[in-house]
Amino acid sequence: CTGPVLVADVRDLYFQDDPFGPGSPEVKGLQVFEEHLNTSTAHWLVDWPVGDCKGVHFKKPMLCSGTTIGTLDAMMKYLDTMYEEMKAWLADPKCRFKTLADDQSIHNWLFYNGDLGDAIAVKNRDGIVNTVGFEADIVFGTHLKKMQEEKGMTHDEAFITPLPGGNDHTWISPEIYGMTDEDGFFTNFDGSRSRVVHQFDRAGPGFEKWMKKQDFMTDLGRDW
């Protein structure tokens, strides 16, 4: 086996199609994946740990450490590099942080410092992975605020109120938000269904109720 290989989070990720099936982009070397275009490494998640540990600050597109794809050889090299860098951070008192997300700090540092060789960064909604968390969080958060301020709902009432366009068939309006197709599946910018969806848990209960109805799901482990 020479790959390709996907290393990913499991709690907040699901497949809408085979990531390496027919029509999927060819995988050469290592692929890392950008988050929403409005996120960057200036966010504290990267800026604080890298700034304290390495003494540098940079503003580049935020890469998500929760999904990485590569050939078997490229993935093994990536994991070895991550492991060695993590050990180096643990050995240096100024590189130890009380956070559970410093893998993202290290992931971004290694890529932008040139330590991942010929790895390429794939723009969000333009490849195998669609990291939806940033946009989904804004959409759902804005909806909650609007329902409370304009409709006088409590937080709990607003929380279970469907997003605009939500019905028995879909959970959100594709025309208003441009995140999904008419059936509720997340899409890439070219209109095709995203093969891998990450950080879906930011989209709210309407999405998860829709998700539970899909043929590819049996149990989300949640009771909304």
Tab-separated table of C-alpha atoms in Angstrom:
chain	number	residue	atom	x	y	z
A	1	CYS	CA	0.000	0.000	0.000
A	2	THR	CA	1.345	3.411	-0.958
A	3	GLY	CA	-1.662	5.496	-0.007
A	4	PRO	CA	-3.239	7.932	-0.239
A	5	VAL	CA	-3.783	8.350	3.498
A	6	LEU	CA	-6.100	10.646	5.440
A	7	VAL	CA	-5.236	11.522	9.036
A	8	ALA	CA	-8.208	13.252	10.636
A	9	ASP	CA	-10.217	14.117	13.700
A	10	VAL	CA	-13.124	11.739	14.217
A	11	ARG	CA	-15.590	13.471	16.549
A	12	ASP	CA	-16.515	16.296	14.197
A	13	LEU	CA	-15.871	14.864	10.737
A	14	TYR	CA	-17.934	12.841	8.268
A	15	PHE	CA	-17.777	11.705	4.657
A	16	GLN	CA	-20.197	12.803	1.943
A	17	ASP	CA	-18.289	10.768	-0.623
A	18	ASP	CA	-15.238	8.528	-0.866
A	19	PRO	CA	-12.281	10.907	-0.329
A	20	PHE	CA	-10.175	8.941	-2.779
A	21	GLY	CA	-12.923	7.630	-5.067
A	22	PRO	CA	-13.575	8.289	-8.766
A	23	GLY	CA	-13.177	11.943	-9.673
A	24	SER	CA	-11.246	12.806	-6.529
A	25	PRO	CA	-8.186	15.063	-6.966
A	26	GLU	CA	-4.975	13.106	-7.391
A	27	VAL	CA	-2.867	13.019	-4.255
A	28	LYS	CA	0.833	13.662	-4.723
A	29	GLY	CA	3.070	14.257	-1.730
A	30	LEU	CA	1.476	15.948	1.289
A	31	GLN	CA	-1.641	18.118	1.356
A	32	VAL	CA	-2.546	20.428	4.233
A	33	PHE	CA	-5.862	22.246	4.291
A	34	GLU	CA	-6.677	25.896	4.815
A	35	GLU	CA	-9.630	26.980	6.921
A	36	HIS	CA	-12.059	29.753	5.942
A	37	LEU	CA	-10.382	32.632	4.091
A	38	ASN	CA	-11.198	35.015	6.954
A	39	THR	CA	-9.086	33.036	9.424
A	40	SER	CA	-5.334	33.408	9.763
A	41	THR	CA	-2.367	32.490	11.916
A	42	ALA	CA	-2.772	35.847	13.655
A	43	HIS	CA	-5.406	34.041	15.747
A	44	TRP	CA	-4.192	33.294	19.271
A	45	LEU	CA	-4.339	29.566	18.562
A	46	VAL	CA	-1.168	29.918	16.505
A	47	ASP	CA	0.157	33.395	17.254
A	48	TRP	CA	0.502	32.962	21.019
A	49	PRO	CA	2.249	29.560	21.144
A	50	VAL	CA	4.474	30.152	18.122
A	51	GLY	CA	5.266	33.676	19.271
A	52	ASP	CA	6.333	32.538	22.738
A	53	CYS	CA	8.099	29.388	21.577
A	54	LYS	CA	9.816	30.556	18.395
A	55	GLY	CA	9.866	34.319	18.890
A	56	VAL	CA	8.171	35.031	15.571
A	57	HIS	CA	4.757	36.249	14.441
A	58	PHE	CA	3.283	35.823	10.975
A	59	LYS	CA	-0.077	36.245	9.300
A	60	LYS	CA	-0.812	33.487	6.826
A	61	PRO	CA	-3.920	31.451	5.974
A	62	MET	CA	-4.840	29.244	8.937
A	63	LEU	CA	-4.168	25.564	8.327
A	64	CYS	CA	-6.287	23.016	10.138
A	65	SER	CA	-4.306	20.262	11.853
A	66	GLY	CA	-7.451	18.129	12.022
A	67	THR	CA	-7.145	16.920	8.420
A	68	THR	CA	-4.002	16.053	6.481
A	69	ILE	CA	-3.712	13.932	3.341
A	70	GLY	CA	-0.729	12.398	1.606
A	71	THR	CA	0.875	9.405	0.030
A	72	LEU	CA	2.024	6.797	2.514
A	73	ASP	CA	5.634	7.957	2.287
A	74	ALA	CA	4.718	11.628	2.636
A	75	MET	CA	2.417	10.911	5.581
A	76	MET	CA	5.034	8.911	7.457
A	77	LYS	CA	7.525	11.758	7.016
A	78	TYR	CA	4.912	14.261	8.210
A	79	LEU	CA	4.079	12.240	11.320
A	80	ASP	CA	7.774	11.803	12.132
A	81	THR	CA	8.327	15.547	11.735
A	82	MET	CA	5.331	16.382	13.937
A	83	TYR	CA	6.483	13.911	16.586
A	84	GLU	CA	10.019	15.295	16.711
A	85	GLU	CA	8.759	18.880	16.897
A	86	MET	CA	6.328	17.997	19.686
A	87	LYS	CA	9.179	16.436	21.660
A	88	ALA	CA	11.245	19.581	21.144
A	89	TRP	CA	8.393	21.751	22.443
A	90	LEU	CA	7.962	19.522	25.498
A	91	ALA	CA	11.671	19.795	26.268
A	92	ASP	CA	11.614	23.596	26.207
A	93	PRO	CA	9.791	25.291	29.130
A	94	LYS	CA	8.836	28.321	27.013
A	95	CYS	CA	7.129	26.020	24.515
A	96	ARG	CA	4.755	24.363	26.972
A	97	PHE	CA	1.212	25.713	26.992
A	98	LYS	CA	-1.957	24.956	28.910
A	99	THR	CA	-4.011	24.364	25.801
A	100	LEU	CA	-5.257	21.264	24.028
A	101	ALA	CA	-4.764	22.721	20.562
A	102	ASP	CA	-1.032	23.285	20.220
A	103	ASP	CA	-0.917	20.606	17.530
A	104	GLN	CA	-2.452	23.296	15.302
A	105	SER	CA	0.275	25.721	16.348
A	106	ILE	CA	2.973	23.186	15.496
A	107	HIS	CA	1.271	22.144	12.244
A	108	ASN	CA	1.206	25.750	11.005
A	109	TRP	CA	4.717	26.490	12.226
A	110	LEU	CA	6.192	23.497	10.410
A	111	PHE	CA	4.475	24.303	7.124
A	112	TYR	CA	5.229	28.014	7.043
A	113	ASN	CA	8.778	27.468	8.275
A	114	GLY	CA	9.374	25.160	5.316
A	115	ASP	CA	9.832	22.021	7.403
A	116	LEU	CA	7.222	19.990	5.507
A	117	GLY	CA	9.152	19.959	2.260
A	118	ASP	CA	7.005	20.163	-0.847
A	119	ALA	CA	3.672	20.025	0.995
A	120	ILE	CA	0.945	22.077	-0.638
A	121	ALA	CA	-1.799	24.061	1.082
A	122	VAL	CA	-5.238	23.476	-0.433
A	123	LYS	CA	-7.742	26.313	-0.206
A	124	ASN	CA	-10.931	25.568	1.690
A	125	ARG	CA	-13.826	24.273	-0.424
A	126	ASP	CA	-11.385	23.648	-3.272
A	127	GLY	CA	-10.207	20.105	-2.557
A	128	ILE	CA	-11.058	16.909	-0.746
A	129	VAL	CA	-11.714	18.582	2.628
A	130	ASN	CA	-14.203	21.321	3.516
A	131	THR	CA	-13.581	22.779	6.982
A	132	VAL	CA	-16.944	24.363	7.728
A	133	GLY	CA	-16.541	25.390	11.379
A	134	PHE	CA	-15.780	29.104	11.057
A	135	GLU	CA	-18.645	29.879	8.693
A	136	ALA	CA	-21.119	27.524	10.373
A	137	ASP	CA	-20.379	29.083	13.752
A	138	ILE	CA	-21.041	32.592	12.421
A	139	VAL	CA	-24.249	31.539	10.657
A	140	PHE	CA	-25.689	29.749	13.674
A	141	GLY	CA	-24.503	32.378	16.160
A	142	THR	CA	-26.043	35.168	14.106
A	143	HIS	CA	-29.282	33.201	13.887
A	144	LEU	CA	-29.419	32.758	17.662
A	145	LYS	CA	-28.871	36.469	18.251
A	146	LYS	CA	-31.469	37.489	15.674
A	147	MET	CA	-34.149	35.174	17.094
A	148	GLN	CA	-33.595	36.520	20.594
A	149	GLU	CA	-33.392	40.196	19.657
A	150	GLU	CA	-36.058	40.345	16.951
A	151	LYS	CA	-38.432	37.561	18.036
A	152	GLY	CA	-38.030	37.858	21.787
A	153	MET	CA	-37.077	34.183	22.131
A	154	THR	CA	-35.104	32.715	24.985
A	155	HIS	CA	-31.743	31.169	24.146
A	156	ASP	CA	-33.213	27.683	24.373
A	157	GLU	CA	-36.107	28.593	22.084
A	158	ALA	CA	-33.777	30.187	19.554
A	159	PHE	CA	-31.415	27.220	19.724
A	160	ILE	CA	-33.993	24.797	18.347
A	161	THR	CA	-35.521	27.183	15.815
A	162	PRO	CA	-34.598	26.136	12.246
A	163	LEU	CA	-32.325	28.324	10.176
A	164	PRO	CA	-33.938	30.157	7.233
A	165	GLY	CA	-34.767	27.560	4.607
A	166	GLY	CA	-34.727	24.697	7.089
A	167	ASN	CA	-37.497	22.159	6.527
A	168	ASP	CA	-38.099	18.416	6.398
A	169	HIS	CA	-35.829	18.091	3.367
A	170	THR	CA	-32.888	20.343	4.194
A	171	TRP	CA	-31.551	22.276	7.173
A	172	ILE	CA	-30.534	25.566	5.563
A	173	SER	CA	-31.234	27.752	2.540
A	174	PRO	CA	-28.608	27.269	-0.179
A	175	GLU	CA	-29.641	30.557	-1.793
A	176	ILE	CA	-29.161	32.647	1.347
A	177	TYR	CA	-26.001	31.059	2.708
A	178	GLY	CA	-24.279	29.410	-0.255
A	179	MET	CA	-22.824	26.607	1.863
A	180	THR	CA	-24.855	23.633	0.658
A	181	ASP	CA	-26.779	22.186	-2.239
A	182	GLU	CA	-30.589	21.986	-2.273
A	183	ASP	CA	-30.458	18.683	-0.391
A	184	GLY	CA	-28.429	20.061	2.520
A	185	PHE	CA	-25.015	18.617	1.626
A	186	PHE	CA	-21.997	20.896	2.037
A	187	THR	CA	-20.452	21.898	-1.285
A	188	ASN	CA	-17.180	23.082	-2.728
A	189	PHE	CA	-17.079	26.355	-4.612
A	190	ASP	CA	-17.583	24.543	-7.919
A	191	GLY	CA	-20.929	23.232	-6.671
A	192	SER	CA	-19.819	19.634	-6.186
A	193	ARG	CA	-20.446	17.946	-2.861
A	194	SER	CA	-17.480	18.160	-0.532
A	195	ARG	CA	-16.040	14.712	0.044
A	196	VAL	CA	-14.895	15.285	3.621
A	197	VAL	CA	-16.649	17.708	5.979
A	198	HIS	CA	-14.827	18.818	9.113
A	199	GLN	CA	-16.116	20.747	12.161
A	200	PHE	CA	-19.765	20.084	11.344
A	201	ASP	CA	-20.641	20.351	15.047
A	202	ARG	CA	-20.732	24.166	14.800
A	203	ALA	CA	-23.800	24.105	12.546
A	204	GLY	CA	-26.398	23.540	15.265
A	205	PRO	CA	-29.154	21.032	16.011
A	206	GLY	CA	-31.012	21.594	12.756
A	207	PHE	CA	-28.054	20.235	10.852
A	208	GLU	CA	-27.621	17.255	13.124
A	209	LYS	CA	-31.295	16.342	12.865
A	210	TRP	CA	-30.941	16.477	9.084
A	211	MET	CA	-27.777	14.427	9.300
A	212	LYS	CA	-29.400	11.667	11.311
A	213	LYS	CA	-31.866	11.132	8.462
A	214	GLN	CA	-29.133	10.432	5.927
A	215	ASP	CA	-28.425	6.903	4.749
A	216	PHE	CA	-24.755	7.122	5.710
A	217	MET	CA	-25.489	7.853	9.379
A	218	THR	CA	-26.661	5.534	12.138
A	219	ASP	CA	-25.809	7.332	15.377
A	220	LEU	CA	-24.229	10.676	16.165
A	221	GLY	CA	-23.893	9.928	19.838
A	222	ARG	CA	-25.950	13.021	20.688
A	223	ASP	CA	-29.540	13.535	21.739
A	224	TRP	CA	-30.669	16.995	20.661
